Coordinates of C-alpha atoms and ligand atoms in Angstrom, one line a residue:
M1 CA 25.6 -11.5 6.5
T2 CA 23.2 -14.2 7.6
S3 CA 19.7 -14.1 6.5
A4 CA 16.9 -16.7 6.5
I5 CA 16.3 -16.0 2.8
L6 CA 18.9 -14.5 0.6
Y7 CA 18.8 -14.0 -3.2
R8 CA 22.1 -13.2 -5.0
I9 CA 21.3 -11.7 -8.4
S10 CA 23.9 -11.0 -11.0
S11 CA 24.5 -11.0 -14.8
P12 CA 28.0 -11.9 -15.9
Q13 CA 26.9 -11.2 -19.5
P14 CA 24.1 -8.7 -19.7
A15 CA 23.9 -8.9 -23.5
S16 CA 22.7 -12.5 -23.1
H17 CA 19.6 -11.1 -21.3
I18 CA 20.1 -13.7 -18.6
F19 CA 20.0 -13.0 -14.8
Q20 CA 21.7 -15.6 -12.6
V21 CA 20.0 -16.0 -9.3
V22 CA 21.3 -18.0 -6.3
L23 CA 18.7 -18.4 -3.6
T24 CA 19.9 -19.6 -0.2
I25 CA 17.2 -20.8 2.3
A26 CA 18.7 -21.2 5.8
N27 CA 15.9 -23.3 7.1
P28 CA 14.2 -25.2 4.4
H29 CA 11.0 -27.1 5.2
P30 CA 12.0 -30.4 6.9
E31 CA 9.8 -32.4 4.6
G32 CA 11.2 -30.8 1.5
Q33 CA 10.9 -27.1 0.4
Q34 CA 8.3 -25.9 -2.1
L35 CA 9.1 -23.0 -4.4
R36 CA 6.9 -21.1 -6.8
L37 CA 6.8 -18.0 -9.0
P38 CA 3.8 -15.6 -9.4
N39 CA 1.7 -16.0 -12.5
W40 CA 0.7 -12.4 -12.5
I41 CA 1.9 -9.1 -11.1
P42 CA -0.4 -6.9 -9.0
G43 CA -1.9 -4.0 -10.9
S44 CA -1.8 -5.8 -14.2
Y45 CA -4.7 -8.2 -14.4
M46 CA -3.5 -10.9 -16.8
I47 CA -2.0 -14.3 -16.3
R48 CA 1.6 -13.9 -17.6
D49 CA 3.2 -17.1 -16.4
F50 CA 6.6 -15.4 -15.6
S51 CA 7.9 -19.0 -15.0
R52 CA 8.2 -19.5 -18.7
H53 CA 11.4 -17.4 -18.6
V54 CA 12.9 -19.4 -15.8
G55 CA 15.5 -22.1 -16.9
T56 CA 16.1 -25.4 -15.2
I57 CA 16.7 -25.0 -11.5
S58 CA 19.3 -27.0 -9.6
A59 CA 19.6 -27.4 -5.8
Q60 CA 22.2 -28.5 -3.3
N61 CA 22.6 -28.3 0.4
D62 CA 25.3 -26.4 2.2
K63 CA 27.7 -29.4 2.1
G64 CA 27.5 -29.4 -1.7
V65 CA 25.3 -32.4 -2.0
T66 CA 22.8 -32.3 -4.8
V67 CA 19.2 -32.1 -3.8
A68 CA 16.6 -33.3 -6.2
A69 CA 14.1 -30.6 -7.4
H70 CA 11.3 -31.3 -9.8
K71 CA 8.3 -29.3 -11.1
T72 CA 4.9 -30.0 -9.8
G73 CA 3.0 -27.4 -11.8
K74 CA 3.8 -24.7 -14.4
S75 CA 5.2 -22.3 -11.8
D76 CA 5.9 -24.7 -8.9
W77 CA 8.9 -26.7 -7.8
Q78 CA 9.3 -29.3 -5.0
C79 CA 12.8 -29.9 -3.5
E80 CA 13.6 -33.2 -1.7
K81 CA 14.2 -32.9 2.0
T82 CA 17.7 -32.1 3.1
D83 CA 19.9 -31.3 6.1
G84 CA 21.2 -27.8 6.5
A85 CA 20.7 -24.8 4.2
L86 CA 19.2 -25.2 0.7
I87 CA 20.9 -23.4 -2.2
I88 CA 19.0 -23.0 -5.4
H89 CA 20.6 -21.9 -8.7
Y90 CA 18.5 -20.7 -11.7
E91 CA 18.6 -18.4 -14.6
V92 CA 15.9 -15.9 -15.8
Y93 CA 15.7 -14.8 -19.4
A94 CA 14.8 -11.0 -19.4
W95 CA 13.9 -9.4 -22.7
D96 CA 10.5 -7.8 -22.1
L97 CA 10.7 -4.0 -22.2
S98 CA 7.5 -3.4 -20.3
V99 CA 6.8 -2.2 -16.8
R100 CA 5.4 -5.7 -15.9
G101 CA 8.4 -7.9 -16.6
A102 CA 12.2 -7.9 -16.7
H103 CA 14.6 -6.5 -19.3
L104 CA 18.4 -6.8 -19.5
D105 CA 21.1 -6.0 -22.0
Q106 CA 24.4 -4.1 -22.0
T107 CA 22.5 -0.7 -21.7
H108 CA 20.6 -1.4 -18.5
A109 CA 18.6 -3.9 -16.4
F110 CA 15.1 -3.6 -15.1
F111 CA 13.3 -6.2 -13.1
N112 CA 10.2 -6.8 -11.0
G113 CA 10.6 -9.3 -8.2
T114 CA 7.7 -11.3 -9.7
S115 CA 9.9 -12.2 -12.6
V116 CA 13.1 -13.1 -10.7
F117 CA 12.5 -14.1 -7.1
L118 CA 11.1 -17.6 -6.4
E119 CA 8.7 -17.6 -3.5
V120 CA 9.8 -19.8 -0.6
V121 CA 6.5 -21.4 0.4
G122 CA 5.7 -21.2 4.1
Q123 CA 8.4 -18.6 4.8
Q124 CA 6.8 -15.6 3.0
E125 CA 6.6 -13.6 6.2
R126 CA 10.3 -13.7 7.0
V127 CA 12.8 -11.0 6.1
H128 CA 14.0 -11.4 2.5
T129 CA 17.5 -10.1 1.6
V130 CA 18.7 -9.4 -1.9
E131 CA 22.4 -9.0 -2.8
M132 CA 22.8 -7.2 -6.2
L133 CA 26.1 -7.8 -7.8
Q134 CA 27.5 -5.3 -10.3
P135 CA 28.2 -6.7 -13.7
E136 CA 32.0 -6.8 -14.3
N137 CA 32.0 -4.6 -17.4
Q138 CA 29.4 -2.1 -16.3
K139 CA 31.4 0.1 -13.9
D140 CA 29.1 3.1 -14.5
W141 CA 26.0 1.3 -13.5
R142 CA 24.1 2.2 -10.3
V143 CA 21.0 0.8 -8.7
A144 CA 17.7 2.6 -8.4
T145 CA 14.9 1.1 -6.4
S146 CA 12.6 1.9 -3.4
L147 CA 13.6 -1.4 -1.9
P148 CA 15.1 -0.5 1.5
L149 CA 18.9 -0.5 1.6
A150 CA 20.8 -2.5 4.1
A151 CA 23.0 -0.4 6.4
S152 CA 26.1 -1.4 4.4
T153 CA 24.8 -0.2 1.1
K154 CA 25.4 3.3 -0.2
P155 CA 22.6 5.2 -1.9
F156 CA 22.2 3.9 -5.5
G157 CA 24.9 1.3 -4.8
F158 CA 25.1 -2.4 -5.6
G159 CA 25.0 -4.5 -2.5
L160 CA 22.4 -5.6 0.0
Y161 CA 18.8 -4.7 0.1
Q162 CA 16.1 -5.9 2.4
A163 CA 12.3 -6.5 2.5
A164 CA 10.2 -7.4 5.5
N165 CA 8.5 -10.2 3.6
Y166 CA 7.9 -11.6 0.2
D167 CA 4.9 -9.4 -0.6
E168 CA 7.1 -6.3 0.0
L169 CA 10.1 -7.9 -1.9
I170 CA 8.0 -8.1 -5.1
D171 CA 6.6 -4.6 -4.8
H172 CA 9.8 -2.7 -5.5
P173 CA 11.0 -2.8 -9.1
V174 CA 14.7 -2.4 -9.6
E175 CA 16.7 -0.5 -12.3
W176 CA 20.4 -1.0 -12.9
G177 CA 22.1 1.4 -15.4
D178 CA 23.8 4.7 -16.1
F179 CA 20.7 6.7 -15.5
T180 CA 19.8 10.3 -14.8
V181 CA 18.7 11.1 -11.3
A182 CA 17.0 14.2 -9.8
S183 CA 15.3 14.6 -6.5
F184 CA 12.9 16.8 -4.6
T185 CA 11.2 16.9 -1.3
A186 CA 7.4 16.9 -0.9
C187 CA 5.9 17.2 2.6
G188 CA 9.3 16.2 4.0
V189 CA 9.5 13.0 1.9
L190 CA 12.5 12.5 -0.4
H191 CA 11.3 11.8 -4.0
E192 CA 13.7 10.6 -6.7
V193 CA 13.2 10.8 -10.5
V194 CA 15.3 8.2 -12.4
I195 CA 15.4 8.2 -16.2
T196 CA 16.9 5.5 -18.2
G197 CA 17.4 5.8 -22.0
L198 CA 18.6 8.6 -24.2
H199 CA 16.8 11.8 -23.4
R200 CA 17.1 15.6 -23.0
A201 CA 14.6 16.2 -20.3
D202 CA 14.7 19.4 -18.3
M203 CA 15.0 17.6 -14.9
S204 CA 14.5 20.8 -12.8
R205 CA 11.2 21.5 -14.7
L206 CA 10.1 18.0 -14.2
C207 CA 10.9 18.0 -10.5
R208 CA 9.2 21.4 -10.0
D209 CA 5.9 20.1 -11.5
L210 CA 6.1 16.7 -9.8
E211 CA 6.8 18.3 -6.4
K212 CA 3.5 20.3 -6.7
I213 CA 1.6 17.2 -7.7
C214 CA 3.0 15.0 -5.0
T215 CA 2.5 17.7 -2.3
T216 CA -1.1 18.2 -3.4
Q217 CA -1.8 14.5 -3.2
I218 CA -0.1 13.9 0.2
Q219 CA -2.1 16.9 1.6
F220 CA -5.3 15.6 0.0
F221 CA -5.1 12.3 2.0
G222 CA -3.4 13.9 4.9
E223 CA 0.2 14.0 6.2
P224 CA 2.2 12.0 6.8
A225 CA 2.7 10.2 3.4
P226 CA 2.4 6.4 3.7
F227 CA 6.0 6.0 2.6
S228 CA 9.3 7.4 3.7
R229 CA 10.9 7.7 0.2
Y230 CA 9.4 7.5 -3.3
V231 CA 11.0 6.7 -6.6
F232 CA 9.7 7.4 -10.2
L233 CA 11.5 4.8 -12.3
V234 CA 11.2 6.1 -15.9
T235 CA 12.3 4.4 -19.1
A236 CA 12.4 6.7 -22.1
V237 CA 12.1 5.2 -25.5
G238 CA 11.1 6.3 -29.0
T239 CA 7.5 5.1 -28.8
G240 CA 6.0 3.6 -25.7
Y241 CA 3.5 4.1 -22.9
G242 CA 2.9 2.3 -19.6
G243 CA 2.9 2.6 -15.9
L244 CA 2.6 0.3 -12.9
E245 CA 2.0 1.4 -9.4
H246 CA 3.9 0.1 -6.3
R247 CA 3.8 1.0 -2.6
A248 CA 6.8 3.4 -2.7
S249 CA 7.6 3.7 -6.4
T250 CA 6.2 3.5 -9.9
A251 CA 7.7 2.0 -13.1
L252 CA 6.9 4.2 -16.1
L253 CA 7.6 3.7 -19.8
C254 CA 7.2 6.8 -22.0
S255 CA 8.3 8.3 -25.3
R256 CA 11.2 10.7 -24.8
D257 CA 9.1 13.3 -26.6
D258 CA 6.7 13.3 -23.7
L259 CA 9.4 14.6 -21.4
P260 CA 9.8 18.4 -21.0
L261 CA 12.7 20.2 -22.7
S262 CA 14.0 23.5 -21.4
T263 CA 11.7 25.1 -24.0
E264 CA 8.5 23.5 -22.6
P265 CA 5.9 26.3 -22.2
E266 CA 4.7 27.3 -18.7
E267 CA 1.3 25.7 -19.6
P268 CA 2.4 22.1 -20.5
A269 CA 1.7 21.1 -24.1
S270 CA -0.4 18.0 -24.6
R271 CA 2.5 15.4 -24.6
Y272 CA 4.1 16.5 -21.4
R273 CA 0.7 17.1 -19.9
G274 CA 0.0 13.4 -20.7
F275 CA 3.2 12.3 -19.0
L276 CA 2.4 14.4 -15.8
G277 CA -1.1 12.8 -15.8
L278 CA 0.5 9.3 -15.9
C279 CA 2.9 10.2 -13.0
S280 CA -0.1 11.6 -11.1
H281 CA -2.1 8.5 -11.8
E282 CA 0.5 6.1 -10.5
Y283 CA 1.2 8.3 -7.5
F284 CA -2.5 8.4 -6.5
H285 CA -2.4 4.6 -6.6
S286 CA 0.0 4.8 -3.6
W287 CA -3.2 5.3 -1.6
N288 CA -6.0 4.0 -3.9
V289 CA -5.3 0.3 -4.7
K290 CA -1.9 -0.1 -3.0
R291 CA -3.4 0.6 0.5
I292 CA -7.1 1.2 0.0
K293 CA -7.6 -2.1 -1.8
P294 CA -10.3 -4.7 -2.5
A295 CA -10.6 -7.2 0.3
V296 CA -9.9 -10.0 -2.2
F297 CA -6.5 -8.5 -2.8
Q298 CA -5.6 -9.0 0.9
P299 CA -3.4 -10.9 0.3
Y300 CA -3.0 -11.2 -3.4
D301 CA -3.3 -14.8 -4.7
L302 CA -0.7 -14.6 -7.5
R303 CA -1.2 -18.2 -8.6
Q304 CA -4.5 -17.5 -10.3
E305 CA -7.0 -14.9 -11.4
T306 CA -8.6 -12.9 -8.6
Y307 CA -12.0 -11.6 -9.4
T308 CA -13.4 -8.3 -8.2
P309 CA -16.2 -6.0 -9.5
L310 CA -14.4 -3.0 -8.0
L311 CA -11.8 -2.0 -10.5
W312 CA -14.1 0.9 -11.6
A313 CA -13.2 2.4 -8.2
F314 CA -9.5 1.6 -8.0
E315 CA -8.7 2.5 -11.6
G316 CA -11.7 4.8 -12.4
I317 CA -11.4 7.0 -9.3
T318 CA -7.7 7.1 -9.8
S319 CA -8.2 8.1 -13.5
Y320 CA -10.6 10.9 -12.3
Y321 CA -8.1 12.4 -9.9
D322 CA -5.0 12.0 -12.0
D323 CA -5.7 15.0 -14.2
L324 CA -7.8 16.8 -11.6
M325 CA -4.6 16.8 -9.3
L326 CA -2.7 18.5 -12.1
L327 CA -5.2 21.4 -11.9
R328 CA -5.3 21.5 -8.1
A329 CA -1.5 21.5 -8.0
G330 CA -1.5 24.6 -10.3
V331 CA 0.4 22.7 -13.0
I332 CA -2.3 23.1 -15.7
S333 CA -5.1 25.7 -16.2
T334 CA -8.8 25.2 -15.8
E335 CA -9.2 25.3 -19.6
S336 CA -6.6 22.7 -20.0
Y337 CA -8.3 20.5 -17.4
L338 CA -11.7 20.8 -19.1
E339 CA -10.1 19.9 -22.4
L340 CA -8.8 16.7 -20.8
L341 CA -12.1 15.9 -19.2
S342 CA -13.9 16.5 -22.5
Q343 CA -11.5 14.1 -24.1
Q344 CA -12.3 11.5 -21.5
V345 CA -16.0 11.9 -22.1
T346 CA -15.3 11.6 -25.9
R347 CA -13.4 8.4 -25.4
H348 CA -16.4 7.0 -23.6
L349 CA -18.9 8.1 -26.2
R350 CA -16.9 6.4 -28.9
T351 CA -17.1 3.0 -27.3
V352 CA -20.2 1.3 -28.5
G353 CA -19.3 -1.5 -26.0
R354 CA -20.7 0.7 -23.2
F355 CA -24.2 -0.4 -24.2
H356 CA -23.2 -4.1 -24.0
Q357 CA -21.1 -4.5 -20.9
S358 CA -21.6 -3.0 -17.4
V359 CA -18.5 -1.5 -15.6
A360 CA -18.8 -4.2 -12.8
D361 CA -18.7 -6.9 -15.5
S362 CA -15.8 -5.2 -17.2
S363 CA -13.9 -5.3 -13.9
W364 CA -14.8 -8.9 -13.3
D365 CA -13.9 -10.1 -16.7
V366 CA -10.7 -8.0 -16.9
W367 CA -8.6 -11.1 -17.2
T368 CA -10.2 -12.4 -20.4
K369 CA -11.6 -9.2 -22.0
Y370 CA -10.0 -5.8 -21.1
Y371 CA -6.5 -7.3 -21.1
K372 CA -7.1 -9.4 -24.1
Q373 CA -8.7 -6.9 -26.5
E374 CA -9.2 -7.8 -30.1
E375 CA -11.0 -6.3 -33.1
N376 CA -14.4 -6.5 -31.5
A377 CA -13.4 -4.7 -28.2
V378 CA -14.9 -1.4 -29.3
N379 CA -18.3 -3.1 -29.7
S380 CA -18.2 -5.4 -26.7
I381 CA -16.1 -3.8 -23.9
V382 CA -16.5 -0.8 -21.7
S383 CA -13.3 0.5 -20.0
Y384 CA -13.4 0.5 -16.2
Y385 CA -10.8 3.2 -16.4
V386 CA -12.8 5.6 -18.6
K387 CA -16.4 4.8 -17.4
G388 CA -15.0 4.4 -13.9
S389 CA -13.6 8.0 -14.0
L390 CA -17.0 9.3 -15.3
I391 CA -18.8 7.5 -12.5
A392 CA -16.3 9.2 -10.1
L393 CA -17.2 12.5 -11.7
C394 CA -20.9 11.9 -11.4
L395 CA -20.6 10.7 -7.8
D396 CA -18.5 13.8 -6.9
L397 CA -21.0 16.2 -8.5
L398 CA -24.0 14.3 -7.1
M399 CA -22.7 14.6 -3.5
R400 CA -21.7 18.2 -3.9
Q401 CA -25.1 19.1 -5.4
H402 CA -27.1 17.5 -2.6
T403 CA -25.0 18.7 0.3
E404 CA -24.3 22.3 -0.9
G405 CA -20.7 21.3 -1.4
R406 CA -20.2 20.0 2.1
I407 CA -19.6 16.4 1.1
S408 CA -17.8 15.3 -2.1
L409 CA -15.7 12.5 -3.5
D410 CA -12.8 14.1 -1.8
T411 CA -14.5 13.5 1.6
L412 CA -15.3 9.9 0.5
M413 CA -11.7 9.2 -0.5
Q414 CA -10.3 10.7 2.7
T415 CA -12.8 8.6 4.7
L416 CA -11.9 5.4 2.8
W417 CA -8.2 6.2 3.6
Q418 CA -8.9 6.6 7.3
Q419 CA -11.3 3.6 7.6
F420 CA -9.6 1.2 5.2
G421 CA -6.2 2.1 3.7
K422 CA -4.6 3.4 6.9
V423 CA -5.6 0.5 9.0
A424 CA -5.0 -2.2 6.2
K425 CA -8.7 -3.2 6.1
G426 CA -9.9 -4.5 2.7
V427 CA -12.7 -2.8 0.9
G428 CA -15.8 -5.1 0.4
D429 CA -18.1 -4.9 -2.6
E430 CA -20.7 -2.8 -0.8
D431 CA -18.4 -0.6 1.3
I432 CA -18.1 2.4 -1.1
P433 CA -21.8 2.9 -1.6
R434 CA -22.3 2.4 2.2
V435 CA -19.7 5.0 3.2
A436 CA -20.9 7.5 0.6
A437 CA -24.5 7.2 2.0
E438 CA -23.3 7.5 5.6
L439 CA -21.4 10.7 4.7
C440 CA -24.3 12.3 3.0
G441 CA -27.0 11.3 5.6
S442 CA -30.5 12.4 4.7
A443 CA -29.3 14.7 1.9
I444 CA -29.5 11.8 -0.5
S445 CA -32.3 9.3 -0.1
K446 CA -31.9 5.5 -0.2
A447 CA -33.9 5.4 -3.4
Q448 CA -31.7 8.0 -5.0
W449 CA -28.6 6.1 -4.1
Q450 CA -30.1 2.8 -5.4
T451 CA -30.9 4.4 -8.7
F452 CA -27.5 5.9 -9.0
W453 CA -25.4 2.8 -8.2
Q454 CA -27.7 0.5 -10.2
N455 CA -27.4 2.6 -13.2
A456 CA -23.7 3.4 -12.9
L457 CA -22.3 0.0 -12.0
Y458 CA -24.6 -2.7 -13.2
Q459 CA -26.4 -1.3 -16.2
T460 CA -25.5 0.0 -19.6
D461 CA -27.6 3.2 -19.8
E462 CA -25.8 6.5 -20.3
L463 CA -24.4 8.1 -17.2
P464 CA -25.9 11.5 -16.2
F465 CA -22.7 13.5 -16.5
G466 CA -24.2 16.1 -18.8
E467 CA -26.9 17.2 -16.3
L468 CA -24.6 16.9 -13.3
L469 CA -22.0 19.1 -15.0
V470 CA -24.6 21.8 -15.4
T471 CA -25.2 21.7 -11.6
A472 CA -21.4 22.4 -11.2
G473 CA -21.5 25.4 -13.6
V474 CA -20.1 23.6 -16.6
S475 CA -21.8 23.2 -20.0
C476 CA -21.5 20.0 -21.9
T477 CA -21.9 20.1 -25.7
L478 CA -21.8 17.1 -28.0
R479 CA -20.9 17.4 -31.7
A480 CA -19.6 15.1 -34.5
A481 CA -15.9 14.5 -34.9
D482 CA -14.1 16.6 -37.4
N483 CA -11.7 13.8 -38.3
A484 CA -9.9 10.7 -36.9
Q485 CA -7.5 13.0 -35.0
D486 CA -10.2 15.0 -33.3
L487 CA -10.1 13.9 -29.6
G488 CA -12.6 16.5 -28.4
G489 CA -12.4 19.4 -26.1
K490 CA -12.5 22.1 -28.7
P491 CA -15.2 23.5 -31.0
S492 CA -15.4 22.1 -34.5
A493 CA -13.2 23.7 -37.1
L494 CA -15.5 22.6 -39.9
Q495 CA -18.4 24.3 -41.6
Q496 CA -20.1 21.0 -42.4
V497 CA -19.9 17.6 -40.7
P498 CA -18.3 14.9 -42.8
A499 CA -20.2 11.7 -43.8
W500 CA -19.5 8.6 -41.7
W501 CA -19.1 4.9 -42.4
G502 CA -18.0 3.6 -39.0
A503 CA -14.7 1.7 -39.6
R504 CA -11.2 2.3 -38.1
T505 CA -8.4 1.9 -40.6
Q506 CA -4.7 1.4 -40.7
A507 CA -2.1 1.4 -43.5
A508 CA -1.5 -2.0 -45.0
E509 CA 0.4 -3.3 -48.0
G510 CA -1.8 -2.8 -51.1
G511 CA -4.6 -0.8 -49.4
V512 CA -6.1 -0.1 -46.1
A513 CA -6.8 -2.7 -43.4
L514 CA -10.0 -2.3 -41.3
Q515 CA -8.9 -2.5 -37.6
S516 CA -12.5 -2.5 -36.3
V517 CA -16.0 -2.0 -37.6
V518 CA -18.5 -0.3 -35.3
R519 CA -21.6 -2.3 -34.6
N520 CA -24.6 -1.2 -36.7
S521 CA -22.5 1.3 -38.6
P522 CA -22.9 1.8 -42.4
A523 CA -19.7 -0.3 -42.9
Q524 CA -21.0 -3.2 -40.9
Q525 CA -24.5 -3.0 -42.5
A526 CA -22.8 -3.3 -45.9
G527 CA -21.1 -6.5 -44.7
L528 CA -17.5 -5.1 -44.2
S529 CA -15.5 -6.7 -41.4
A530 CA -12.4 -6.1 -39.3
H531 CA -9.3 -7.3 -41.2
D532 CA -10.8 -6.7 -44.6
L533 CA -8.2 -5.1 -46.9
V534 CA -10.0 -2.2 -48.7
V535 CA -8.4 -1.5 -52.1
A536 CA -10.8 0.8 -53.9
I537 CA -13.7 3.2 -53.4
N538 CA -16.0 3.9 -56.4
G539 CA -13.4 2.3 -58.7
L540 CA -10.4 4.3 -57.5
R541 CA -7.5 2.9 -55.6
I542 CA -7.2 4.2 -52.0
N543 CA -4.6 4.2 -49.3
Q544 CA -4.5 5.2 -45.6
A545 CA -3.5 8.8 -46.6
S546 CA -6.5 9.3 -48.9
I547 CA -9.4 7.1 -47.5
E548 CA -10.6 9.5 -44.8
K549 CA -10.6 12.5 -47.2
T550 CA -12.4 10.4 -49.9
I551 CA -15.2 9.4 -47.6
A552 CA -15.5 13.0 -46.1
S553 CA -16.0 14.3 -49.7
Y554 CA -19.3 12.5 -49.9
A555 CA -22.5 13.3 -48.1
A556 CA -24.8 11.3 -45.8
G557 CA -27.1 9.1 -48.0
D558 CA -24.5 8.7 -50.8
V559 CA -23.8 5.1 -51.7
L560 CA -20.2 4.0 -52.2
T561 CA -18.9 0.9 -53.9
V562 CA -16.1 -0.5 -51.8
H563 CA -13.8 -3.2 -53.0
A564 CA -11.9 -5.2 -50.5
F565 CA -10.1 -8.5 -50.1
R566 CA -11.2 -10.9 -47.4
R567 CA -8.5 -13.6 -47.3
D568 CA -7.5 -13.7 -51.0
E569 CA -11.0 -13.2 -52.4
L570 CA -12.1 -9.8 -53.8
M571 CA -15.5 -8.7 -52.7
A572 CA -17.7 -5.7 -53.4
F573 CA -19.7 -3.8 -50.8
S574 CA -22.4 -1.0 -51.1
V575 CA -22.0 1.3 -48.2
T576 CA -24.7 3.9 -47.6
L577 CA -23.0 6.8 -45.7
A578 CA -24.7 8.2 -42.7
N579 CA -24.5 11.3 -40.5
P580 CA -21.7 10.8 -37.9
P581 CA -22.6 10.2 -34.2
Q582 CA -22.5 13.1 -31.8
D583 CA -19.6 11.5 -29.9
T584 CA -17.3 14.4 -29.4
C585 CA -17.5 16.5 -26.2
V586 CA -16.7 20.1 -25.5
L587 CA -16.9 21.3 -21.9
A588 CA -16.9 25.0 -20.9
L589 CA -17.4 27.1 -17.8
N590 CA -20.7 28.9 -17.7
P591 CA -20.3 32.7 -17.6
E592 CA -22.7 33.3 -14.7
A593 CA -20.9 34.2 -11.5
A594 CA -22.8 31.8 -9.2
D595 CA -21.9 28.9 -11.6
G596 CA -18.3 30.0 -11.6
E597 CA -18.2 29.8 -7.8
R598 CA -19.6 26.3 -7.8
A599 CA -17.3 25.2 -10.6
M600 CA -14.2 26.4 -8.7
Q601 CA -15.4 24.7 -5.5
W602 CA -15.4 21.5 -7.4
L603 CA -12.3 21.9 -9.6
L604 CA -10.1 23.4 -6.9
G605 CA -11.5 21.2 -4.1
H606 CA -12.4 24.1 -1.8
Ligands
LIG1 ZN1 -4.0 2.7 -12.7

């Protein structure tokens, strides 16, 4: 087979974690071909420098004559000019078990194109062909990917695959292994669920639930789906969590305990519900961010950071709909959904950083802050996922309230799909507020909109979710947390609220390490700091198992003597305990019939 750009990828020894790649360029640039590798992968906003795993590259022409190739930057190579085709050999080390990189051993292989396929500068718009070679000693391995198969390749077979251009090539992750496969059809589109790793998942249950979710989402944006086949690539491990969206697939990492067994109750328990939420989230991205996308992502500049204030919309609105789609698909109950929404509000209320960073800034600084969180994150960062989803909630309820339910966030998303995603037009910074205002007409005044957006996106005041939920027939109650495991969504199980000191802890050798200390909390006011090793409270040794109970046994106003090591110096602190913050949310449907009707209109999208 002849192809202008052909990658042959193999691994003679998977246990070495090394892929061997041979790239053949039929028509290299007459002045010398430039090559490069992306420094980040779309959807994960951090410079990762994938080139650090690429070994020395060597080049020759089709007559076997060596062509000099040297590096011109951390991820850039320049080949000397040559006659005829250019053939590049290189190795890629793959030992990163995440959805963003590449991983290879004798049990399986997983790779993103951003890790293994050098970009042929100037020829990105040509057809790119990949030949995948089956490792000699892995006769049971098959290939799972949404990358289109060449006519000669059997489904799940090794062989030739083809992408229309480089952008498409790197948007279809690939799995090789002896995996489990199940499939279903949603709105006429074949969907495959591929699970790698030891597991006992009830595949028919999983497919039954995913089919409802996918059907609901395709119908939400309108048929036909924007892909002809979709693949859920799941890696099941002991402990793990992650997902990355692609145009016709998603790569997911989960704990095997998140997958349903045949004993999974009809109403999904919280772990499986969380996994379905992750699937729903990445699937919603097929529209919102893969196709309805910021103008600055068209095209992606994968050499450097690309700044946008809009991640609140692409991650936040997606985070709002991920769980809501489980409800609308009939996979979870209204009570279950309200519990999830309560927990999202709770997550937000427990982030003091929401008073110190706007969501637009959180989006802009994602490269250096959200993706590089350290001990002060709770105090300094607001999540564009969590706050973004609550802005989506407020926006939805605001539009419903002022238009008697005629216009909603559903209408807005469907309009954004028609006006931007479907026609591949990038979304500008002002487009979402503009389209929302156009849809609502005179029902919402210019001044009302200005107040809403200014507050939601650029300021750090509390969002009006409490009062807006009331307009939708749902009451929002705030209370103190019962304990560190209390995620919200249910009434308190305690008679009396425990005292609070404002530090998060983790087990450590010889005591308890402080993970983070909340700004202005009793612990911080006493001088305690993240990374301090707490060894005793009021003269008695403590550990991770006892510290929470110890503090809860005192009352607000009591003063504790806390001994802790900072570096190797023992220090004493006087902590005056306080009443805990009201940071735990419980949402419930109001019993009045009129409220119930409005709530169902919102929740079920009628
Ligand atoms: Zn996402």
